[in-house]
Amino acid sequence: MEITINGSTTALPQDPRVSLLDFLREGLHLFGTKKGCDQGACGACTVLVDGERILSCLALAVQFEGRDVVTIEGLSAAGTAGGEGLHPLQQAFIGCDGFQCGYCTPGQICSAVGMVAEAKRGSPSHVTADLAAAVTLTRNEIQERMSGNLCRCGAHNGIIDAIQQVLSAEVLS
Amino acid sequence: MSIIDSAKNAAQGLVQGALGKLVPLAPDSWIPGGLPDPLIARKHGLIGTPVSRLDGPLKVQGAARFSAEVAPAGMVYVALAYATIPRGRIATLDTQAAEAAPGVVRVMTHRNAPRMKPPAVFGSSPTAAGPSDLPILQDDRIHWNGQPIAAVIAETQEQADHARSLIHVTYEAGPSTTSFAGAKANGAQIGRFMGQPLRNEIGDAEAELAGAAHRVDHTYRTPRHSHNAIEPHAATIVWEGDMLTIHDTTQMVTAEARTIADVFDLKPEQVRVISPYVGGGFGGKGLWDHQIIGAAAAKLVGRPVRITLSREGVYRVIGGRTLSEQRVAIGATADGHFKAIIHTGTAAMTPHNAMPEPFIFATRSGYAADSFKLSVETVKMNMLANTFMRAPGEAIGTFALESAIDELAAELGMDPIALRIRNEPDKDPISGLPFSSRHIVEAWRSGAQRFGWDQRAPEPGTRREGEWLIGMGCATGTYPYHRMPGAAARITLTRDAKAIVEIAAHEMGMGTSTTTAMVAGERLGLPLDRIEIRYGDSIIPGAIMAGGSQQTAAIGAAVIAAHNALVAELLKLAGNESPLAGLSVDEVGSEGGALVRLDDPACRETYQSILARAQRDTVAAAEQASMPVEAMHWSMHSYSAIFCEVRVSAITGETRVSRILGAFDCGRILNPQTARSQFRGGIIMGLGMALMEETLFDERNGRVMNANLSEYHLPVHLDIPEIDVMWTDIADPHTPMGAHGIGEIGITGVAAAVANAVYNATGKRIRDLPITLDKLL
């Protein structure tokens, strides 16, 4: 049984109890994906599976045989400590100060990537007024759609600013 | 003007230009008549310009390694079992099935744990960091509902978690007090904070109140709160012989290392605590039972240990802000002059800790009044030890005080801002000390204009748009300036003109590492990319706790001391062949990677040149910061004026905050980019406190009921409007860099501003946090 993580194929764990989150962190030492609550309440563990955002703490690794997982490390595969090669959203998070401690940040960024894809598919949210029309990612829509990603330092304004900045530059595709 | 004159002028211009960048050495203490930090006068340097976090690229890539992300070879995992009674003893503890479960290495209980001393409780000595003075896994006694009673050590976390579920325990319950009413019935004691009683009386406040033309007198209640950093507490622990290394997430590397050394009967140098990144702290990331249990487990099994608290575990083991009941009474004349301020009340704590929530602190220096009666009494409950949480005292104290002032303004028919300014003190009302730098009135005036305070309807309940009632409220926030003794810094200059600055401080997201690099760069006359900051490690000299909003001032003073010592070393190395020969430290400054003669900037020598001539690769100096005597000479505080607009649904009672502005007076702002985030973050935690946050405590059995992030409600993205912040940026001449602390001021005043806005919107006065919709229906 195999799974693809950030473009590389790897064997799934033997123990079926291992969550996708723990497999990433403890099995593969991909510590960019964070464990905040392990109960699906905080969003820190958000990763992309075939382009959709999921909470990796609520997912068993063995459920994802043959699937394609992208983590924060995969978003900036060419990234360096110097900042070159960062994903535009990662760059915008720095510029807009969309984090303080940095612990919820990978989840926020992965979630935002998945969120934009959802909106492009036309998925409505709780605050969408017209369910039939195409979704416009207003500030309010982004805030609602990002509300599953908690931040305790209070970087909310910077996070939404960063997402809006990248959306307006139309580089998030 | 002749050509010669203009050449002379040009040369003078060059000299002045150089002096504009040249920074003389700073004074190392601040006393009346002394000089301010010369960095205050420097207007065009790094300080005050927005700088992105230097650790930003690491954090957005998930590449910053937190404490649970260190993976030594052979590491085992721990799962904790928690007591389910508030007080008593363990009658039977059956661990056989757990020990036999797959992957289990050992089950550690009080029966087989290494012998350890109880930790010294925080505050009992300068290096004490214990959450309480209770022994940890040393006997069968239970002191709170949630106390760790067993630790399963296994090859994987899944195996440890499963085996933990196989532990069977029975208890003999002892007498316990788990209700606030019961604790009050047992009797109260005056709170003591850092050795001082929490009580102040000036004049006969009760008599002044009784005789006042106008008065308010009400009781305000605040619940328990939890820090809820998104990173759960975790430590990775390695013994190498008698050397103990703890990769931790902590706000106090040095004190924690010292306390743990005592627990295990080791010398201080045998324990090293490393904490480069802290995933949110807010007062909650100190020493708790789990690091000691983890170190004991690692010792017991002879292997490295990872102990990560589950989210539930955080609520069982890590204390939060305690509950309070506060009376605030204010008596005033018809024109608003305060005759009496009474702020008294009760906070719960435990028999074994040392944290009486000091909710009168803000009231001590907030307003002038003819008389004062202030006190904090404590009652004892059998519960998890309460602790510091962002602005302990001030966060909940300002809710009561600033609500009461709003109530008095309504009673007097006065504008609440005018009432506050009417009672602005000219010196500290309790200590009598002069204020070092207090420009709260300016913050009020500029904030009111920016917010559009004149649009507020004086009569409550008169603005409505559809189902939404709209109101505005305001409040003063305040938090004291602290600079704790014991800080030190070591600066090493290298031959390639780089400076390594080492401080035993912490980065929890405040931007400390970035701001320290900015300040050090300015002092040394080096650009940011030539500065390397090393921090978060107990082997670095000195102790700089990330608490009391004091890190920046403490680091600032330590860097000044180390810089001055470094310059003395450089002058010694420079010797007689240097253009600087014979000069003393008072006669030179730093600029452009060089030491420069103050009265003749053309006379200079680069650090590289000095090191090269002396045939040295590096020169280093370590120095302790001066004692914080400034706080003995002045009353020193950060201030804010908070303005808030809310919309309250007349149908559901739901409150939405539509606008909020914080106008801050916190000395000079060093890095506007990270400072804005600190202010906003504090305000957001204040919005949570105002509208939703409460650690629900079962008064029948002392157990936290909402031990998860689903039922403990935090503000989420949709709850947070764009938060406007502004600041006076007036430097305090009596502090390093002219700065005040900004980490905790943001939360203060916010809950009152919201409550006052809710009153203005609805005419309903909520004196019991959080302001949930049931209280407004």
PDB file of C-alpha atoms in Angstrom, chain A:
ATOM      1  CA  MET A   1       0.000   0.000   0.000  1.00  0.00           C
ATOM      2  CA  GLU A   2       1.452   3.302  -1.068  1.00  0.00           C
ATOM      3  CA  ILE A   3       0.662   6.990  -0.890  1.00  0.00           C
ATOM      4  CA  THR A   4       2.123   9.975  -2.722  1.00  0.00           C
ATOM      5  CA  ILE A   5       3.352  12.800  -0.505  1.00  0.00           C
ATOM      6  CA  ASN A   6       4.642  15.949  -2.159  1.00  0.00           C
ATOM      7  CA  GLY A   7       5.320  14.022  -5.331  1.00  0.00           C
ATOM      8  CA  SER A   8       7.166  11.118  -3.736  1.00  0.00           C
ATOM      9  CA  THR A   9       5.648   7.686  -3.329  1.00  0.00           C
ATOM     10  CA  THR A  10       6.026   6.050   0.041  1.00  0.00           C
ATOM     11  CA  ALA A  11       4.711   2.986   1.867  1.00  0.00           C
ATOM     12  CA  LEU A  12       1.781   3.435   4.236  1.00  0.00           C
ATOM     13  CA  PRO A  13       2.224   2.507   7.920  1.00  0.00           C
ATOM     14  CA  GLN A  14       1.536  -1.005   9.187  1.00  0.00           C
ATOM     15  CA  ASP A  15      -0.532   0.173  12.156  1.00  0.00           C
ATOM     16  CA  PRO A  16      -3.993   1.101  10.844  1.00  0.00           C
ATOM     17  CA  ARG A  17      -4.562   3.419  13.857  1.00  0.00           C
ATOM     18  CA  VAL A  18      -1.980   5.915  12.633  1.00  0.00           C
ATOM     19  CA  SER A  19      -3.599   9.149  11.517  1.00  0.00           C
ATOM     20  CA  LEU A  20      -2.397  10.818   8.361  1.00  0.00           C
ATOM     21  CA  LEU A  21      -1.111  13.607  10.605  1.00  0.00           C
ATOM     22  CA  ASP A  22       0.951  11.301  12.795  1.00  0.00           C
ATOM     23  CA  PHE A  23       2.204   9.439   9.727  1.00  0.00           C
ATOM     24  CA  LEU A  24       3.465  12.714   8.259  1.00  0.00           C
ATOM     25  CA  ARG A  25       5.035  13.922  11.492  1.00  0.00           C
ATOM     26  CA  GLU A  26       6.300  10.820  13.239  1.00  0.00           C
ATOM     27  CA  GLY A  27       6.633   8.455  10.276  1.00  0.00           C
ATOM     28  CA  LEU A  28       8.100  10.779   7.663  1.00  0.00           C
ATOM     29  CA  HIS A  29       9.371  13.609   9.901  1.00  0.00           C
ATOM     30  CA  LEU A  30       7.451  16.125   7.813  1.00  0.00           C
ATOM     31  CA  PHE A  31       6.848  18.365  10.822  1.00  0.00           C
ATOM     32  CA  GLY A  32       5.460  21.277   8.829  1.00  0.00           C
ATOM     33  CA  THR A  33       1.945  19.920   9.337  1.00  0.00           C
ATOM     34  CA  LYS A  34       1.009  20.810  12.902  1.00  0.00           C
ATOM     35  CA  LYS A  35      -0.943  19.040  15.624  1.00  0.00           C
ATOM     36  CA  GLY A  36      -3.052  21.513  17.564  1.00  0.00           C
ATOM     37  CA  CYS A  37      -5.979  19.527  18.952  1.00  0.00           C
ATOM     38  CA  ASP A  38      -5.995  16.103  17.255  1.00  0.00           C
ATOM     39  CA  GLN A  39      -9.795  16.396  17.280  1.00  0.00           C
ATOM     40  CA  GLY A  40     -10.622  18.316  14.113  1.00  0.00           C
ATOM     41  CA  ALA A  41     -11.337  21.561  15.943  1.00  0.00           C
ATOM     42  CA  CYS A  42      -8.400  23.821  15.132  1.00  0.00           C
ATOM     43  CA  GLY A  43      -7.330  23.307  11.521  1.00  0.00           C
ATOM     44  CA  ALA A  44      -3.585  23.340  12.243  1.00  0.00           C
ATOM     45  CA  CYS A  45      -3.183  19.949  10.538  1.00  0.00           C
ATOM     46  CA  THR A  46      -4.809  20.961   7.246  1.00  0.00           C
ATOM     47  CA  VAL A  47      -3.251  19.345   4.156  1.00  0.00           C
ATOM     48  CA  LEU A  48      -4.350  18.998   0.545  1.00  0.00           C
ATOM     49  CA  VAL A  49      -5.448  15.592  -0.761  1.00  0.00           C
ATOM     50  CA  ASP A  50      -5.929  15.591  -4.538  1.00  0.00           C
ATOM     51  CA  GLY A  51      -6.301  19.362  -4.201  1.00  0.00           C
ATOM     52  CA  GLU A  52      -8.957  19.287  -1.460  1.00  0.00           C
ATOM     53  CA  ARG A  53      -8.250  20.521   2.040  1.00  0.00           C
ATOM     54  CA  ILE A  54      -8.727  17.953   4.793  1.00  0.00           C
ATOM     55  CA  LEU A  55      -7.945  17.722   8.497  1.00  0.00           C
ATOM     56  CA  SER A  56      -5.189  15.141   8.602  1.00  0.00           C
ATOM     57  CA  CYS A  57      -5.782  14.440  12.317  1.00  0.00           C
ATOM     58  CA  LEU A  58      -9.231  13.056  11.526  1.00  0.00           C
ATOM     59  CA  ALA A  59      -7.936  10.897   8.684  1.00  0.00           C
ATOM     60  CA  LEU A  60      -6.324   7.475   9.003  1.00  0.00           C
ATOM     61  CA  ALA A  61      -3.256   7.220   6.809  1.00  0.00           C
ATOM     62  CA  VAL A  62      -4.335   3.873   5.361  1.00  0.00           C
ATOM     63  CA  GLN A  63      -7.509   5.479   3.981  1.00  0.00           C
ATOM     64  CA  PHE A  64      -5.407   7.370   1.496  1.00  0.00           C
ATOM     65  CA  GLU A  65      -3.821   4.594  -0.522  1.00  0.00           C
ATOM     66  CA  GLY A  66      -2.930   5.831  -3.987  1.00  0.00           C
ATOM     67  CA  ARG A  67      -3.924   9.424  -3.182  1.00  0.00           C
ATOM     68  CA  ASP A  68      -1.846  12.521  -3.747  1.00  0.00           C
ATOM     69  CA  VAL A  69      -1.089  14.537  -0.607  1.00  0.00           C
ATOM     70  CA  VAL A  70       0.490  17.991  -0.585  1.00  0.00           C
ATOM     71  CA  THR A  71       1.763  19.452   2.678  1.00  0.00           C
ATOM     72  CA  ILE A  72       3.276  22.832   3.455  1.00  0.00           C
ATOM     73  CA  GLU A  73       6.656  21.388   2.509  1.00  0.00           C
ATOM     74  CA  GLY A  74       5.263  20.530  -0.931  1.00  0.00           C
ATOM     75  CA  LEU A  75       3.878  24.013  -1.503  1.00  0.00           C
ATOM     76  CA  SER A  76       7.354  25.428  -1.326  1.00  0.00           C
ATOM     77  CA  ALA A  77       9.306  22.494  -2.656  1.00  0.00           C
ATOM     78  CA  ALA A  78      11.866  24.873  -4.058  1.00  0.00           C
ATOM     79  CA  GLY A  79      11.700  27.121  -1.020  1.00  0.00           C
ATOM     80  CA  THR A  80      14.754  28.019   0.960  1.00  0.00           C
ATOM     81  CA  ALA A  81      15.372  29.607   4.318  1.00  0.00           C
ATOM     82  CA  GLY A  82      16.233  32.802   2.460  1.00  0.00           C
ATOM     83  CA  GLY A  83      12.725  33.081   1.121  1.00  0.00           C
ATOM     84  CA  GLU A  84      13.370  32.479  -2.580  1.00  0.00           C
ATOM     85  CA  GLY A  85      11.028  30.039  -4.171  1.00  0.00           C
ATOM     86  CA  LEU A  86       8.249  30.533  -1.685  1.00  0.00           C
ATOM     87  CA  HIS A  87       4.653  30.016  -2.769  1.00  0.00           C
ATOM     88  CA  PRO A  88       3.040  33.456  -3.358  1.00  0.00           C
ATOM     89  CA  LEU A  89       0.792  32.880  -0.372  1.00  0.00           C
ATOM     90  CA  GLN A  90       3.774  32.124   1.847  1.00  0.00           C
ATOM     91  CA  GLN A  91       5.401  35.335   0.646  1.00  0.00           C
ATOM     92  CA  ALA A  92       2.201  37.296   1.301  1.00  0.00           C
ATOM     93  CA  PHE A  93       1.915  35.874   4.828  1.00  0.00           C
ATOM     94  CA  ILE A  94       5.349  37.329   5.573  1.00  0.00           C
ATOM     95  CA  GLY A  95       4.567  40.695   4.000  1.00  0.00           C
ATOM     96  CA  CYS A  96       1.157  41.036   5.691  1.00  0.00           C
ATOM     97  CA  ASP A  97       2.430  39.655   9.030  1.00  0.00           C
ATOM     98  CA  GLY A  98      -0.156  36.881   8.812  1.00  0.00           C
ATOM     99  CA  PHE A  99       1.288  35.024  11.797  1.00  0.00           C
ATOM    100  CA  GLN A 100       3.036  35.513  15.080  1.00  0.00           C
ATOM    101  CA  CYS A 101       4.120  32.226  16.670  1.00  0.00           C
ATOM    102  CA  GLY A 102       3.875  30.457  13.311  1.00  0.00           C
ATOM    103  CA  TYR A 103       2.222  27.303  14.641  1.00  0.00           C
ATOM    104  CA  CYS A 104      -1.166  27.573  12.924  1.00  0.00           C
ATOM    105  CA  THR A 105       0.463  29.053   9.811  1.00  0.00           C
ATOM    106  CA  PRO A 106       1.055  25.961   7.646  1.00  0.00           C
ATOM    107  CA  GLY A 107      -2.572  24.936   8.226  1.00  0.00           C
ATOM    108  CA  GLN A 108      -3.826  28.429   7.386  1.00  0.00           C
ATOM    109  CA  ILE A 109      -1.827  28.470   4.143  1.00  0.00           C
ATOM    110  CA  CYS A 110      -2.846  24.983   3.000  1.00  0.00           C
ATOM    111  CA  SER A 111      -6.434  25.747   3.946  1.00  0.00           C
ATOM    112  CA  ALA A 112      -6.404  28.966   1.918  1.00  0.00           C
ATOM    113  CA  VAL A 113      -5.146  27.117  -1.173  1.00  0.00           C
ATOM    114  CA  GLY A 114      -7.934  24.545  -0.810  1.00  0.00           C
ATOM    115  CA  MET A 115     -10.499  27.240  -0.036  1.00  0.00           C
ATOM    116  CA  VAL A 116      -9.808  29.126  -3.258  1.00  0.00           C
ATOM    117  CA  ALA A 117     -10.211  25.906  -5.233  1.00  0.00           C
ATOM    118  CA  GLU A 118     -13.571  25.273  -3.502  1.00  0.00           C
ATOM    119  CA  ALA A 119     -14.771  28.744  -4.396  1.00  0.00           C
ATOM    120  CA  LYS A 120     -13.698  28.273  -8.008  1.00  0.00           C
ATOM    121  CA  ARG A 121     -15.784  25.122  -8.132  1.00  0.00           C
ATOM    122  CA  GLY A 122     -18.735  27.213  -7.003  1.00  0.00           C
ATOM    123  CA  SER A 123     -19.166  25.691  -3.522  1.00  0.00           C
ATOM    124  CA  PRO A 124     -21.274  28.098  -1.451  1.00  0.00           C
ATOM    125  CA  SER A 125     -20.578  28.928   2.178  1.00  0.00           C
ATOM    126  CA  HIS A 126     -22.736  29.944   5.140  1.00  0.00           C
ATOM    127  CA  VAL A 127     -22.498  33.596   4.103  1.00  0.00           C
ATOM    128  CA  THR A 128     -23.104  33.123   0.370  1.00  0.00           C
ATOM    129  CA  ALA A 129     -26.286  35.029  -0.460  1.00  0.00           C
ATOM    130  CA  ASP A 130     -26.978  33.650  -3.925  1.00  0.00           C
ATOM    131  CA  LEU A 131     -26.420  29.903  -4.061  1.00  0.00           C
ATOM    132  CA  ALA A 132     -26.829  29.788  -7.828  1.00  0.00           C
ATOM    133  CA  ALA A 133     -24.347  32.513  -8.739  1.00  0.00           C
ATOM    134  CA  ALA A 134     -20.590  32.133  -9.078  1.00  0.00           C
ATOM    135  CA  VAL A 135     -18.781  32.678  -5.802  1.00  0.00           C
ATOM    136  CA  THR A 136     -17.002  35.979  -5.296  1.00  0.00           C
ATOM    137  CA  LEU A 137     -14.371  35.755  -2.602  1.00  0.00           C
ATOM    138  CA  THR A 138     -15.231  38.905  -0.672  1.00  0.00           C
ATOM    139  CA  ARG A 139     -13.493  39.528   2.626  1.00  0.00           C
ATOM    140  CA  ASN A 140     -16.557  38.182   4.405  1.00  0.00           C
ATOM    141  CA  GLU A 141     -16.551  34.998   2.297  1.00  0.00           C
ATOM    142  CA  ILE A 142     -12.861  34.425   2.949  1.00  0.00           C
ATOM    143  CA  GLN A 143     -13.332  34.972   6.675  1.00  0.00           C
ATOM    144  CA  GLU A 144     -16.208  32.480   6.842  1.00  0.00           C
ATOM    145  CA  ARG A 145     -14.386  29.904   4.758  1.00  0.00           C
ATOM    146  CA  MET A 146     -11.222  30.247   6.862  1.00  0.00           C
ATOM    147  CA  SER A 147     -13.033  30.086  10.204  1.00  0.00           C
ATOM    148  CA  GLY A 148     -12.086  26.440  10.695  1.00  0.00           C
ATOM    149  CA  ASN A 149      -8.469  27.494  11.099  1.00  0.00           C
ATOM    150  CA  LEU A 150      -7.972  28.888  14.577  1.00  0.00           C
ATOM    151  CA  CYS A 151      -5.254  31.385  15.412  1.00  0.00           C
ATOM    152  CA  ARG A 152      -4.638  32.283  19.048  1.00  0.00           C
ATOM    153  CA  CYS A 153      -1.980  34.946  18.551  1.00  0.00           C
ATOM    154  CA  GLY A 154      -4.598  37.026  16.747  1.00  0.00           C
ATOM    155  CA  ALA A 155      -3.060  37.302  13.283  1.00  0.00           C
ATOM    156  CA  HIS A 156      -6.528  37.130  11.696  1.00  0.00           C
ATOM    157  CA  ASN A 157      -6.329  40.483   9.885  1.00  0.00           C
ATOM    158  CA  GLY A 158      -2.927  39.721   8.406  1.00  0.00           C
ATOM    159  CA  ILE A 159      -4.027  36.250   7.273  1.00  0.00           C
ATOM    160  CA  ILE A 160      -7.069  37.562   5.425  1.00  0.00           C
ATOM    161  CA  ASP A 161      -5.022  40.465   4.009  1.00  0.00           C
ATOM    162  CA  ALA A 162      -2.457  37.991   2.662  1.00  0.00           C
ATOM    163  CA  ILE A 163      -5.122  35.822   1.008  1.00  0.00           C
ATOM    164  CA  GLN A 164      -6.827  38.868  -0.526  1.00  0.00           C
ATOM    165  CA  GLN A 165      -3.528  40.221  -1.771  1.00  0.00           C
ATOM    166  CA  VAL A 166      -2.700  37.006  -3.558  1.00  0.00           C
ATOM    167  CA  LEU A 167      -6.218  36.661  -4.958  1.00  0.00           C
ATOM    168  CA  SER A 168      -6.128  40.166  -6.342  1.00  0.00           C
ATOM    169  CA  ALA A 169      -2.827  39.371  -8.032  1.00  0.00           C
ATOM    170  CA  GLU A 170      -4.595  36.307  -9.532  1.00  0.00           C
ATOM    171  CA  VAL A 171      -1.611  34.134  -8.990  1.00  0.00           C
ATOM    172  CA  LEU A 172      -3.466  31.551  -6.937  1.00  0.00           C
ATOM    173  CA  SER A 173      -4.603  28.970  -9.412  1.00  0.00           C
TER     174      SER A 173
END
